Amino acid sequence: MGSCPYCRSTTLPSDTICYSCGRVLPKGDRSSYRLEQQFSRGSKDTTYKMAKKPSKRGLVQTHSGRKRNIMKRRKNRFRSVVMLFLVAFVMLSPQAREHVLGEFSGIDEYIQAAMAPYHIYPVEASYTLSKVADVQNNEVEGYIVESILIPPVVTSAMGRASQFDYSNGESSLEPATIQKTELITVILGSQSVNVPIDGMPSKEHANRITTSEGHEIWWPSVGQDDNECPVAKCVKVKMNLGPNEASSYAFNVQVTSYSYSWWNDARVKAIVPGKSTGINVDNSGTFDDYQLRNSQKATEFGTKLWYDRGGSASYAINGQDAIVKSAADQISSSLPEGKSDNVYAFARASFDYLHAFVEYDKEAPVTARSGPACLAGNLGDCDEQTNAYFSILRTKGVPGWYTFGILGNPHFTDDGWEAHAWGYIQLPLSESWCEDRSITLATCFVEAPVDVVNNKWLISTPTAYIDWIETADPSGQLVYDYYHQVNTLHEGLGGKIDRTRGFLTIGDVDIAGGSYQVKKYAESFS
C-alpha cells in the first residue's frame, strides 16, 4: 500500500494516478524503494513525491507515453455518425430519400408484424351448435313463438354460379364452400324432431307437428303471414305454456365451416384457400368502377342513408353526417399520393381507422348506436362499429351489407359463443387485372366479409356461424324482422313469459387442415 502525496488517500502498488484527486503519482527515489523492499518482497515502488509541475486533474500518462485526461467526456461517435447520415440524407435526391424511407417503413412493418397480437384459427371445423332457450310462464296461460333461421349454404361467390365470368369461354372458377349444414334437430321439451337441412320441402302451419306436451313445430315458406318465415327459410317453434309452467327448446345444427381469404397479401398463409384470386392495393379498381360496371350491389347497398329506425337514432348507416364525412376526409388524406381513388386502400384504411380510434363497448345499449353516434363517442359494439364502417364507406359509394350470426372462440368452448353482427363489402378489381384474365368487367369484383371488432379483413373463419346475410330490401323491414324473431301472447291480462337464451357446443369438434394466425396491425401503403 502507498499514499497520495497530494490528498493522502490510500493507493495500490500498480496505481499511476490517484483515483481520489485524479493527479499523477510520480515515483519516489531509489533509497525509498530499497527500504520498502525490506517490508514487501517483490513489491513495486509505492512511494510517491510531489511533482515539480502538478498535472491537471485527471491527466494520466498512457503506456505509449502519451497523456490523456480521463475525466474529460469522450466524443459520442454514434452521435457523429447519425449527424453525418442526416446531412447525407438531406443532400440525396427526392427519389433516393423516398427509397430510404421505404426501406425504413418496411422495417417498421416487420417489427409490427413480429410484436402484433393475433388469433389462431383452424382451416376447417365440423361442430354442432345448440341454440337453447329456457322459458318460464307466470300465472296466466300463454305461448311463445320464435322463428329460428335455417343457416344458408355460403360460398366464396356469395351464391353466384361462379367466382368470375370469363369472356373467352374458359371454364368458370367454381366457388369454394364456406359453410354447409349437415344436420338439424329441434328439441321441444322432451321430444326431438329432425328438420330438412334446407327447410325443403316446406311444412306449412296447417301440417305442423304437435308434441305430446302440446308444443308445435313447422318450417314454412317465406312470407308476411304470422305463420310464415319473415326473413328467410326458418323453423317456427311454438311453446304452449300453462300457468307457472317452465320448459325449454333447442335448435341443434351440425355444420362444417371452412376458412377462405379474398385478400392477396403476404400475411395470408398458403394453407388458406382463395389468396390467388384475391384483392390488394396493387390490383384494386377505383370508385368510378361501380358506375362504369353498373354494380347492382352498389345500387342496393351503396346509398348514403340506410335502415331508418325512426326516433332520435334514425338511420343506422349515414354517409351524409358531418362527423362521418370528417372521418372519411381524414382517412383519404392519410393515403399516399396516387392512392386517393383506390377502393381497396380507402376501405382498408377505414378498417384500421376504427381499430385506432373506436373502443369496443361491452355495455352497449339495446338499440344499437348509429354510425355517426359510434364515431362521435369513439365507442361501439359489433353492430355499432359495423354501422360506423359502412357509414364511412358509403361516403364514397362503396357497398356494404350486414351479416348476422353467432361468433365462437377458436377453441369452440361453450362460453365462447355469442350473438354477433359483421359485414360484407364489394371491391372492384382493376381493369387491367380483369382483362389479363379475360374476366367480364361486370363480374370482376370480390364480395368478402369484414369483421371490424375481431380484426377479420376479407377472411372467413370456421368460428363465425352465419345465420343470415342481408338481402336487398329498400324498406329495411327484413333487418327489423331479424332483430324481432320472438313473439309472445297470453290469454289474459298481466301475462308474462321470461325467455333466457344461450349457446352450447354439443359433442366433439373435428378440426382439419391445420391452423394459421391472423395478426392485428395496420396496413402500410407507402
Short mmCIF file of C-alpha atoms in Angstrom, two decimals:
data_model
loop_
_atom_site.label_atom_id
_atom_site.label_comp_id
_atom_site.label_asym_id
_atom_site.label_seq_id
_atom_site.Cartn_x
_atom_site.Cartn_y
_atom_site.Cartn_z
CA MET A 1 0.00 0.00 0.00
CA GLY A 2 1.05 3.63 -0.55
CA SER A 3 -0.44 7.06 -0.20
CA CYS A 4 -1.03 10.03 -2.46
CA PRO A 5 1.32 12.96 -1.65
CA TYR A 6 -1.47 15.42 -2.55
CA CYS A 7 -4.60 14.19 -0.75
CA ARG A 8 -3.06 11.35 1.36
CA SER A 9 -5.55 8.80 0.07
CA THR A 10 -4.55 5.12 0.07
CA THR A 11 -3.14 3.80 -3.26
CA LEU A 12 -2.22 0.38 -4.65
CA PRO A 13 1.21 -0.65 -5.98
CA SER A 14 0.01 -0.65 -9.59
CA ASP A 15 -1.63 2.80 -9.46
CA THR A 16 -0.22 5.51 -11.68
CA ILE A 17 -2.83 8.08 -10.66
CA CYS A 18 -4.76 8.87 -7.52
CA TYR A 19 -8.37 7.84 -8.00
CA SER A 20 -9.48 10.29 -5.33
CA CYS A 21 -7.98 13.52 -6.68
CA GLY A 22 -7.02 12.39 -10.18
CA ARG A 23 -3.36 13.51 -10.09
CA VAL A 24 -0.35 11.63 -11.47
CA LEU A 25 1.67 9.72 -8.86
CA PRO A 26 5.43 10.26 -9.54
CA LYS A 27 7.72 7.57 -8.09
CA GLY A 28 9.98 8.24 -5.09
CA ASP A 29 13.83 7.91 -5.07
CA ARG A 30 15.72 4.56 -5.17
CA SER A 31 16.57 4.61 -1.47
CA SER A 32 12.92 4.68 -0.59
CA TYR A 33 12.45 1.78 -2.96
CA ARG A 34 15.16 -0.31 -1.29
CA LEU A 35 13.78 0.49 2.15
CA GLU A 36 10.30 -0.66 1.13
CA GLN A 37 11.66 -3.93 -0.26
CA GLN A 38 12.63 -4.92 3.24
CA PHE A 39 8.97 -4.99 4.22
CA SER A 40 7.39 -6.24 0.99
CA ARG A 41 9.35 -8.76 -1.08
CA GLY A 42 8.86 -8.35 -4.78
CA SER A 43 6.53 -5.39 -4.49
CA LYS A 44 6.67 -2.43 -6.82
CA ASP A 45 7.71 1.09 -5.81
CA THR A 46 4.75 2.58 -3.98
CA THR A 47 6.36 5.72 -2.54
CA TYR A 48 5.46 8.94 -4.25
CA LYS A 49 6.65 12.52 -4.25
CA MET A 50 5.14 15.83 -5.28
CA ALA A 51 5.61 16.66 -8.96
CA LYS A 52 7.63 19.71 -9.85
CA LYS A 53 4.68 20.83 -12.03
CA PRO A 54 1.48 19.34 -10.72
CA SER A 55 -0.54 17.82 -13.53
CA LYS A 56 -4.07 18.83 -14.32
CA ARG A 57 -6.87 16.98 -12.65
CA GLY A 58 -7.46 13.63 -14.38
CA LEU A 59 -4.43 13.83 -16.68
CA VAL A 60 -2.64 10.45 -16.90
CA GLN A 61 0.20 9.01 -18.89
CA THR A 62 -0.67 6.02 -21.06
CA HIS A 63 1.59 3.03 -21.78
CA SER A 64 2.65 4.65 -25.04
CA GLY A 65 3.85 7.69 -23.16
CA ARG A 66 1.06 9.99 -24.22
CA LYS A 67 -1.02 11.94 -21.74
CA ARG A 68 -4.79 11.69 -21.66
CA ASN A 69 -7.40 13.36 -19.45
CA ILE A 70 -9.60 10.54 -18.19
CA MET A 71 -12.01 13.00 -16.57
CA LYS A 72 -12.92 14.64 -19.87
CA ARG A 73 -16.01 13.31 -21.69
CA ARG A 74 -15.18 11.42 -24.83
CA LYS A 75 -16.78 12.29 -28.14
CA ASN A 76 -20.00 10.48 -28.87
CA ARG A 77 -19.06 8.69 -32.06
CA PHE A 78 -22.56 7.32 -32.60
CA ARG A 79 -23.98 10.82 -32.50
CA SER A 80 -21.46 11.92 -35.07
CA VAL A 81 -22.41 9.06 -37.36
CA VAL A 82 -26.10 9.93 -37.04
CA MET A 83 -25.42 13.58 -37.86
CA LEU A 84 -23.35 12.55 -40.87
CA PHE A 85 -26.21 10.33 -42.07
CA LEU A 86 -28.74 13.15 -41.71
CA VAL A 87 -26.56 15.55 -43.70
CA ALA A 88 -26.11 12.94 -46.42
CA PHE A 89 -29.86 12.22 -46.42
CA VAL A 90 -30.70 15.91 -46.96
CA MET A 91 -28.27 16.02 -49.90
CA LEU A 92 -29.88 13.00 -51.56
CA SER A 93 -32.31 13.33 -54.47
CA PRO A 94 -36.07 13.13 -53.71
CA GLN A 95 -36.15 9.68 -55.33
CA ALA A 96 -33.31 8.45 -53.12
CA ARG A 97 -34.96 9.85 -50.00
CA GLU A 98 -38.22 8.08 -50.92
CA HIS A 99 -36.32 4.81 -51.34
CA VAL A 100 -34.63 5.18 -47.95
CA LEU A 101 -37.93 5.96 -46.24
CA GLY A 102 -39.45 2.97 -47.97
CA GLU A 103 -36.76 0.73 -46.56
CA PHE A 104 -37.37 2.06 -43.06
CA SER A 105 -41.15 1.64 -43.41
CA GLY A 106 -40.57 -1.97 -44.34
CA ILE A 107 -38.50 -2.45 -41.20
CA ASP A 108 -41.22 -0.77 -39.15
CA GLU A 109 -43.86 -3.11 -40.59
CA TYR A 110 -41.62 -6.10 -39.90
CA ILE A 111 -41.34 -5.07 -36.24
CA GLN A 112 -45.12 -4.56 -36.04
CA ALA A 113 -45.72 -8.00 -37.53
CA ALA A 114 -43.38 -9.62 -35.02
CA MET A 115 -44.97 -7.93 -32.00
CA ALA A 116 -48.63 -7.78 -33.07
CA PRO A 117 -51.32 -9.68 -31.12
CA TYR A 118 -53.03 -12.48 -33.02
CA HIS A 119 -55.73 -15.16 -33.02
CA ILE A 120 -55.26 -18.71 -34.24
CA TYR A 121 -57.96 -20.29 -36.42
CA PRO A 122 -58.42 -23.75 -37.93
CA VAL A 123 -58.66 -24.14 -41.69
CA GLU A 124 -61.69 -26.44 -41.33
CA ALA A 125 -64.00 -27.39 -38.46
CA SER A 126 -67.11 -29.50 -38.01
CA TYR A 127 -69.21 -28.98 -34.88
CA THR A 128 -72.75 -28.97 -33.53
CA LEU A 129 -74.04 -25.65 -32.22
CA SER A 130 -77.08 -25.63 -29.94
CA LYS A 131 -79.27 -22.54 -29.61
CA VAL A 132 -81.02 -23.08 -26.30
CA ALA A 133 -83.99 -21.15 -24.88
CA ASP A 134 -85.36 -21.66 -21.36
CA VAL A 135 -88.88 -20.28 -20.90
CA GLN A 136 -90.84 -19.60 -17.73
CA ASN A 137 -94.53 -18.65 -17.78
CA ASN A 138 -96.35 -16.89 -14.95
CA GLU A 139 -99.92 -17.33 -13.70
CA VAL A 140 -101.67 -16.58 -16.99
CA GLU A 141 -101.80 -19.22 -19.75
CA GLY A 142 -99.98 -18.22 -22.93
CA TYR A 143 -97.44 -19.15 -25.59
CA ILE A 144 -94.17 -18.04 -27.17
CA VAL A 145 -93.31 -18.30 -30.88
CA GLU A 146 -89.81 -17.99 -32.31
CA SER A 147 -88.66 -18.01 -35.94
CA ILE A 148 -85.25 -19.75 -35.94
CA LEU A 149 -83.37 -19.22 -39.19
CA ILE A 150 -82.05 -22.23 -41.09
CA PRO A 151 -78.42 -21.39 -41.90
CA PRO A 152 -77.73 -20.89 -45.61
CA VAL A 153 -75.12 -22.63 -47.70
CA VAL A 154 -72.43 -19.96 -48.02
CA THR A 155 -69.83 -19.91 -50.80
CA SER A 156 -66.93 -17.67 -51.77
CA ALA A 157 -69.04 -16.20 -54.58
CA MET A 158 -72.00 -15.18 -52.40
CA GLY A 159 -74.39 -17.61 -54.06
CA ARG A 160 -73.36 -16.86 -57.63
CA ALA A 161 -72.82 -19.75 -60.01
CA SER A 162 -69.13 -18.91 -60.41
CA GLN A 163 -66.41 -16.76 -58.91
CA PHE A 164 -65.94 -14.83 -62.16
CA ASP A 165 -67.47 -14.95 -65.63
CA TYR A 166 -64.89 -15.42 -68.37
CA SER A 167 -65.39 -13.64 -71.71
CA ASN A 168 -63.24 -16.11 -73.69
CA GLY A 169 -65.35 -19.15 -72.86
CA GLU A 170 -62.96 -20.66 -70.33
CA SER A 171 -64.41 -22.77 -67.55
CA SER A 172 -65.74 -20.63 -64.73
CA LEU A 173 -63.95 -20.71 -61.41
CA GLU A 174 -66.14 -22.75 -59.09
CA PRO A 175 -66.88 -21.03 -55.79
CA ALA A 176 -65.48 -22.61 -52.63
CA THR A 177 -67.82 -23.71 -49.84
CA ILE A 178 -67.53 -21.67 -46.66
CA GLN A 179 -70.40 -23.08 -44.59
CA LYS A 180 -72.73 -26.02 -45.12
CA THR A 181 -75.31 -27.68 -42.89
CA GLU A 182 -75.05 -31.40 -42.15
CA LEU A 183 -77.96 -32.00 -39.74
CA ILE A 184 -80.71 -30.07 -37.92
CA THR A 185 -82.54 -31.38 -34.87
CA VAL A 186 -85.05 -29.39 -32.82
CA ILE A 187 -85.86 -30.42 -29.25
CA LEU A 188 -89.15 -29.20 -27.78
CA GLY A 189 -89.46 -30.14 -24.12
CA SER A 190 -88.77 -33.88 -24.13
CA GLN A 191 -89.34 -34.55 -27.84
CA SER A 192 -86.92 -34.12 -30.75
CA VAL A 193 -87.76 -33.51 -34.42
CA ASN A 194 -85.43 -33.76 -37.40
CA VAL A 195 -85.73 -30.87 -39.87
CA PRO A 196 -84.55 -30.87 -43.53
CA ILE A 197 -81.18 -29.09 -43.74
CA ASP A 198 -82.51 -26.61 -46.32
CA GLY A 199 -86.09 -26.50 -44.99
CA MET A 200 -87.40 -28.15 -48.14
CA PRO A 201 -89.97 -29.32 -48.77
CA SER A 202 -91.77 -26.76 -46.64
CA LYS A 203 -94.06 -27.83 -43.83
CA GLU A 204 -96.77 -25.20 -43.50
CA HIS A 205 -98.65 -24.36 -40.33
CA ALA A 206 -101.62 -26.49 -41.36
CA ASN A 207 -99.35 -29.56 -41.32
CA ARG A 208 -97.43 -28.65 -38.17
CA ILE A 209 -96.15 -31.27 -35.73
CA THR A 210 -97.62 -31.17 -32.22
CA THR A 211 -95.70 -32.89 -29.44
CA SER A 212 -97.21 -34.93 -26.62
CA GLU A 213 -96.69 -31.89 -24.35
CA GLY A 214 -98.68 -29.63 -26.67
CA HIS A 215 -95.81 -27.75 -28.29
CA GLU A 216 -95.74 -27.12 -32.07
CA ILE A 217 -93.14 -27.01 -34.84
CA TRP A 218 -93.24 -26.34 -38.60
CA TRP A 219 -90.90 -24.94 -41.32
CA PRO A 220 -93.00 -22.88 -43.72
CA SER A 221 -92.43 -20.76 -46.84
CA VAL A 222 -91.09 -17.21 -46.66
CA GLY A 223 -93.86 -14.62 -46.48
CA GLN A 224 -95.60 -11.93 -44.46
CA ASP A 225 -98.19 -14.08 -42.73
CA ASP A 226 -97.66 -14.68 -38.99
CA ASN A 227 -97.27 -18.40 -39.64
CA GLU A 228 -94.62 -17.88 -42.36
CA CYS A 229 -90.91 -17.12 -42.19
CA PRO A 230 -90.45 -13.33 -42.28
CA VAL A 231 -86.75 -13.13 -43.29
CA ALA A 232 -85.56 -16.39 -44.88
CA LYS A 233 -86.15 -20.13 -44.53
CA CYS A 234 -86.74 -20.90 -40.89
CA VAL A 235 -88.16 -23.26 -38.29
CA LYS A 236 -91.16 -21.96 -36.34
CA VAL A 237 -91.37 -23.16 -32.74
CA LYS A 238 -94.45 -22.53 -30.57
CA MET A 239 -94.30 -23.35 -26.88
CA ASN A 240 -97.77 -23.52 -25.32
CA LEU A 241 -97.37 -22.97 -21.57
CA GLY A 242 -99.86 -23.30 -18.74
CA PRO A 243 -99.83 -21.14 -15.59
CA ASN A 244 -96.40 -21.21 -13.89
CA GLU A 245 -95.12 -23.78 -16.39
CA ALA A 246 -91.46 -23.88 -17.39
CA SER A 247 -89.95 -25.63 -20.40
CA SER A 248 -87.16 -25.32 -22.94
CA TYR A 249 -86.43 -25.78 -26.60
CA ALA A 250 -83.17 -26.17 -28.53
CA PHE A 251 -82.14 -25.78 -32.16
CA ASN A 252 -79.17 -28.09 -32.74
CA VAL A 253 -77.37 -27.60 -36.05
CA GLN A 254 -74.33 -29.54 -37.21
CA VAL A 255 -72.23 -27.53 -39.65
CA THR A 256 -68.92 -27.79 -41.43
CA SER A 257 -67.16 -24.48 -41.94
CA TYR A 258 -64.06 -23.57 -43.90
CA SER A 259 -61.57 -20.72 -43.87
CA TYR A 260 -61.33 -18.63 -47.01
CA SER A 261 -59.49 -15.41 -47.89
CA TRP A 262 -60.27 -12.78 -50.53
CA TRP A 263 -57.05 -10.93 -49.62
CA ASN A 264 -53.94 -11.41 -51.75
CA ASP A 265 -51.25 -10.47 -49.24
CA ALA A 266 -48.16 -11.96 -47.67
CA ARG A 267 -49.95 -12.07 -44.32
CA VAL A 268 -52.32 -14.71 -45.70
CA LYS A 269 -50.83 -18.17 -45.23
CA ALA A 270 -50.71 -20.55 -48.16
CA ILE A 271 -52.90 -23.10 -46.37
CA VAL A 272 -55.86 -20.68 -46.53
CA PRO A 273 -57.57 -21.02 -49.94
CA GLY A 274 -58.61 -18.06 -52.08
CA LYS A 275 -55.48 -15.91 -51.91
CA SER A 276 -54.53 -16.31 -55.60
CA THR A 277 -57.73 -14.62 -56.82
CA GLY A 278 -57.86 -12.10 -54.00
CA ILE A 279 -57.52 -8.32 -53.98
CA ASN A 280 -54.82 -5.96 -52.70
CA VAL A 281 -53.84 -2.34 -53.13
CA ASP A 282 -51.98 -3.07 -56.38
CA ASN A 283 -54.82 -4.81 -58.24
CA SER A 284 -57.71 -2.74 -56.86
CA GLY A 285 -60.09 -0.77 -59.02
CA THR A 286 -61.35 2.76 -58.46
CA PHE A 287 -64.56 4.31 -57.14
CA ASP A 288 -65.67 5.00 -60.73
CA ASP A 289 -65.73 1.27 -61.46
CA TYR A 290 -69.02 0.83 -59.59
CA GLN A 291 -70.82 3.08 -62.03
CA LEU A 292 -68.85 2.05 -65.13
CA ARG A 293 -69.61 -1.63 -64.46
CA ASN A 294 -73.18 -0.97 -63.35
CA SER A 295 -72.69 -2.67 -59.99
CA GLN A 296 -76.01 -3.97 -58.67
CA LYS A 297 -74.61 -4.20 -55.15
CA ALA A 298 -73.67 -0.50 -55.27
CA THR A 299 -77.26 0.29 -56.19
CA GLU A 300 -78.68 -1.90 -53.43
CA PHE A 301 -76.16 -1.24 -50.64
CA GLY A 302 -74.27 1.91 -51.57
CA THR A 303 -76.72 4.68 -50.72
CA LYS A 304 -75.63 7.16 -48.08
CA LEU A 305 -78.67 6.52 -45.83
CA TRP A 306 -79.74 3.02 -44.81
CA TYR A 307 -82.07 1.32 -42.35
CA ASP A 308 -84.24 4.07 -40.91
CA ARG A 309 -85.14 3.02 -37.36
CA GLY A 310 -87.04 6.23 -36.56
CA GLY A 311 -86.68 8.23 -33.38
CA SER A 312 -83.53 10.06 -32.37
CA ALA A 313 -81.20 7.33 -33.68
CA SER A 314 -82.77 7.46 -37.16
CA TYR A 315 -80.57 5.84 -39.82
CA ALA A 316 -78.16 3.17 -38.63
CA ILE A 317 -75.91 3.92 -41.63
CA ASN A 318 -75.45 7.58 -42.51
CA GLY A 319 -72.85 8.69 -45.04
CA GLN A 320 -74.16 12.28 -45.02
CA ASP A 321 -73.40 13.07 -41.38
CA ALA A 322 -70.72 15.71 -40.76
CA ILE A 323 -68.78 13.51 -38.31
CA VAL A 324 -68.74 10.64 -40.78
CA LYS A 325 -67.61 12.86 -43.67
CA SER A 326 -64.88 14.35 -41.50
CA ALA A 327 -63.58 10.85 -40.66
CA ALA A 328 -63.72 9.87 -44.35
CA ASP A 329 -61.77 13.01 -45.33
CA GLN A 330 -59.15 12.29 -42.67
CA ILE A 331 -58.77 8.73 -43.94
CA SER A 332 -58.49 9.86 -47.57
CA SER A 333 -55.86 12.46 -46.71
CA SER A 334 -53.77 9.79 -44.97
CA LEU A 335 -53.39 7.79 -48.19
CA PRO A 336 -50.17 8.27 -50.18
CA GLU A 337 -50.11 10.09 -53.48
CA GLY A 338 -51.69 8.08 -56.27
CA LYS A 339 -53.97 6.09 -53.95
CA SER A 340 -56.75 8.65 -53.43
CA ASP A 341 -59.19 6.81 -55.72
CA ASN A 342 -58.02 3.28 -54.83
CA VAL A 343 -61.06 1.50 -53.36
CA TYR A 344 -59.04 -1.14 -51.54
CA ALA A 345 -56.76 1.44 -49.90
CA PHE A 346 -59.69 3.52 -48.65
CA ALA A 347 -61.65 0.50 -47.37
CA ARG A 348 -58.64 -0.95 -45.57
CA ALA A 349 -57.57 2.41 -44.12
CA SER A 350 -61.12 2.86 -42.79
CA PHE A 351 -60.86 -0.57 -41.16
CA ASP A 352 -57.57 0.43 -39.49
CA TYR A 353 -59.01 3.84 -38.50
CA LEU A 354 -61.76 2.20 -36.44
CA HIS A 355 -59.19 -0.05 -34.74
CA ALA A 356 -57.21 3.03 -33.76
CA PHE A 357 -60.00 5.34 -32.59
CA VAL A 358 -63.06 3.30 -31.54
CA GLU A 359 -63.08 1.20 -28.40
CA TYR A 360 -65.23 -1.91 -28.01
CA ASP A 361 -68.20 -1.38 -25.70
CA LYS A 362 -69.20 -4.40 -23.62
CA GLU A 363 -72.14 -2.46 -22.15
CA ALA A 364 -73.65 -1.22 -25.42
CA PRO A 365 -77.32 -0.10 -25.39
CA VAL A 366 -80.08 -2.47 -26.54
CA THR A 367 -80.83 -0.28 -29.55
CA ALA A 368 -77.57 -0.13 -31.45
CA ARG A 369 -75.87 3.24 -31.91
CA SER A 370 -75.84 4.66 -35.40
CA GLY A 371 -72.60 5.01 -37.34
CA PRO A 372 -72.28 8.74 -36.52
CA ALA A 373 -73.00 8.12 -32.81
CA CYS A 374 -70.36 5.38 -32.68
CA LEU A 375 -67.75 7.70 -34.21
CA ALA A 376 -68.77 10.65 -32.04
CA GLY A 377 -68.33 8.65 -28.83
CA ASN A 378 -65.36 6.57 -30.06
CA LEU A 379 -67.25 3.61 -28.62
CA GLY A 380 -69.31 0.73 -30.01
CA ASP A 381 -70.01 -2.99 -30.08
CA CYS A 382 -70.10 -5.22 -33.17
CA ASP A 383 -73.35 -3.82 -34.65
CA GLU A 384 -72.33 -0.25 -33.95
CA GLN A 385 -68.82 -0.46 -35.36
CA THR A 386 -70.27 -2.11 -38.46
CA ASN A 387 -72.68 0.84 -38.74
CA ALA A 388 -69.72 3.23 -38.45
CA TYR A 389 -67.66 1.32 -41.01
CA PHE A 390 -70.48 1.22 -43.56
CA SER A 391 -71.22 4.91 -42.97
CA ILE A 392 -67.63 5.81 -43.86
CA LEU A 393 -67.59 3.54 -46.92
CA ARG A 394 -70.84 4.97 -48.25
CA THR A 395 -69.41 8.48 -48.40
CA LYS A 396 -67.57 7.06 -51.44
CA GLY A 397 -70.38 4.79 -52.68
CA VAL A 398 -68.66 1.56 -51.57
CA PRO A 399 -71.41 -1.02 -50.94
CA GLY A 400 -71.63 -2.89 -47.64
CA TRP A 401 -74.33 -5.09 -46.15
CA TYR A 402 -74.97 -6.86 -42.86
CA THR A 403 -74.13 -10.41 -41.83
CA PHE A 404 -75.72 -11.88 -38.71
CA GLY A 405 -74.82 -14.98 -36.78
CA ILE A 406 -73.01 -16.34 -33.76
CA LEU A 407 -69.34 -15.96 -33.03
CA GLY A 408 -67.32 -18.62 -31.24
CA ASN A 409 -63.79 -18.59 -29.91
CA PRO A 410 -61.04 -20.61 -31.64
CA HIS A 411 -61.49 -23.42 -29.09
CA PHE A 412 -65.27 -23.76 -29.67
CA THR A 413 -65.97 -23.84 -25.94
CA ASP A 414 -69.48 -23.26 -24.59
CA ASP A 415 -68.66 -19.91 -23.01
CA GLY A 416 -67.19 -18.61 -26.27
CA TRP A 417 -70.42 -18.31 -28.29
CA GLU A 418 -72.28 -15.01 -28.52
CA ALA A 419 -74.65 -13.28 -30.93
CA HIS A 420 -72.69 -11.29 -33.46
CA ALA A 421 -73.04 -8.94 -36.43
CA TRP A 422 -70.45 -8.01 -39.04
CA GLY A 423 -70.50 -7.13 -42.72
CA TYR A 424 -69.79 -7.91 -46.34
CA ILE A 425 -68.32 -5.41 -48.80
CA GLN A 426 -67.85 -5.37 -52.57
CA LEU A 427 -64.49 -4.26 -54.01
CA PRO A 428 -63.67 -3.91 -57.74
CA LEU A 429 -60.53 -5.44 -59.18
CA SER A 430 -58.58 -3.25 -61.60
CA GLU A 431 -59.48 -3.24 -65.28
CA SER A 432 -56.02 -4.46 -66.31
CA TRP A 433 -56.13 -7.36 -63.82
CA CYS A 434 -59.55 -8.41 -65.14
CA GLU A 435 -58.60 -8.09 -68.82
CA ASP A 436 -55.38 -10.08 -68.36
CA ARG A 437 -57.56 -12.96 -67.15
CA SER A 438 -60.36 -12.45 -69.67
CA ILE A 439 -62.86 -11.76 -66.89
CA THR A 440 -66.02 -9.87 -67.78
CA LEU A 441 -65.74 -6.49 -66.07
CA ALA A 442 -69.33 -6.57 -64.82
CA THR A 443 -68.42 -9.61 -62.69
CA CYS A 444 -64.88 -8.61 -61.75
CA PHE A 445 -65.48 -7.87 -58.07
CA VAL A 446 -64.74 -9.59 -54.79
CA GLU A 447 -67.55 -9.77 -52.24
CA ALA A 448 -65.99 -10.55 -48.91
CA PRO A 449 -66.68 -10.37 -45.15
CA VAL A 450 -65.17 -7.70 -42.90
CA ASP A 451 -65.41 -8.05 -39.13
CA VAL A 452 -64.03 -4.83 -37.66
CA VAL A 453 -64.11 -5.69 -33.95
CA ASN A 454 -62.48 -9.10 -34.47
CA ASN A 455 -59.82 -7.96 -36.93
CA LYS A 456 -61.02 -10.16 -39.80
CA TRP A 457 -60.19 -8.43 -43.04
CA LEU A 458 -61.58 -10.15 -46.15
CA ILE A 459 -61.46 -13.52 -44.42
CA SER A 460 -63.99 -16.05 -43.18
CA THR A 461 -63.15 -18.40 -40.32
CA PRO A 462 -64.95 -21.55 -39.09
CA THR A 463 -65.62 -19.85 -35.76
CA ALA A 464 -68.15 -17.49 -37.37
CA TYR A 465 -71.52 -19.25 -37.71
CA ILE A 466 -73.64 -17.43 -40.32
CA ASP A 467 -77.38 -17.16 -39.70
CA TRP A 468 -78.30 -14.74 -42.46
CA ILE A 469 -76.59 -12.47 -44.99
CA GLU A 470 -78.68 -9.40 -45.71
CA THR A 471 -80.61 -9.34 -48.98
CA ALA A 472 -81.75 -6.20 -50.76
CA ASP A 473 -84.83 -4.57 -49.24
CA PRO A 474 -85.37 -0.81 -49.69
CA SER A 475 -87.75 -0.69 -46.71
CA GLY A 476 -85.28 -2.22 -44.24
CA GLN A 477 -88.08 -4.45 -42.96
CA LEU A 478 -86.01 -7.63 -43.29
CA VAL A 479 -83.33 -6.29 -40.95
CA TYR A 480 -86.03 -5.23 -38.49
CA ASP A 481 -87.61 -8.69 -38.62
CA TYR A 482 -84.25 -10.33 -37.98
CA TYR A 483 -83.97 -8.41 -34.72
CA HIS A 484 -87.57 -9.31 -33.75
CA GLN A 485 -87.93 -13.07 -34.19
CA VAL A 486 -89.75 -13.80 -30.92
CA ASN A 487 -93.44 -13.14 -30.20
CA THR A 488 -95.47 -13.92 -27.09
CA LEU A 489 -99.21 -13.91 -26.41
CA HIS A 490 -101.34 -14.55 -23.33
CA GLU A 491 -104.96 -15.43 -22.81
CA GLY A 492 -105.42 -12.81 -20.09
CA LEU A 493 -104.06 -9.52 -18.78
CA GLY A 494 -100.77 -9.36 -16.91
CA GLY A 495 -99.25 -12.37 -18.62
CA LYS A 496 -95.50 -12.68 -18.93
CA ILE A 497 -93.08 -15.27 -20.28
CA ASP A 498 -89.41 -14.98 -19.39
CA ARG A 499 -87.01 -16.28 -22.02
CA THR A 500 -83.30 -16.91 -21.42
CA ARG A 501 -81.16 -17.63 -24.46
CA GLY A 502 -77.81 -19.39 -24.60
CA PHE A 503 -75.42 -21.21 -26.95
CA LEU A 504 -73.64 -24.52 -26.43
CA THR A 505 -71.25 -26.80 -28.28
CA ILE A 506 -72.69 -30.32 -28.42
CA GLY A 507 -70.27 -33.24 -28.65
CA ASP A 508 -66.81 -33.19 -30.17
CA VAL A 509 -65.34 -30.64 -32.57
CA ASP A 510 -63.44 -32.04 -35.55
CA ILE A 511 -60.54 -29.87 -36.71
CA ALA A 512 -58.79 -30.46 -40.05
CA GLY A 513 -56.36 -28.78 -42.43
CA GLY A 514 -54.05 -27.20 -39.87
CA SER A 515 -54.23 -23.73 -38.34
CA TYR A 516 -52.96 -20.20 -39.02
CA GLN A 517 -52.53 -16.83 -37.34
CA VAL A 518 -54.43 -13.62 -38.02
CA LYS A 519 -52.42 -10.68 -36.68
CA LYS A 520 -53.64 -7.22 -35.82
CA TYR A 521 -51.69 -4.26 -37.17
CA ALA A 522 -52.40 -1.56 -39.73
CA GLU A 523 -51.53 -1.98 -43.39
CA SER A 524 -48.94 0.36 -44.90
CA PHE A 525 -49.48 1.72 -48.43
CA SER A 526 -46.21 3.64 -48.81
#
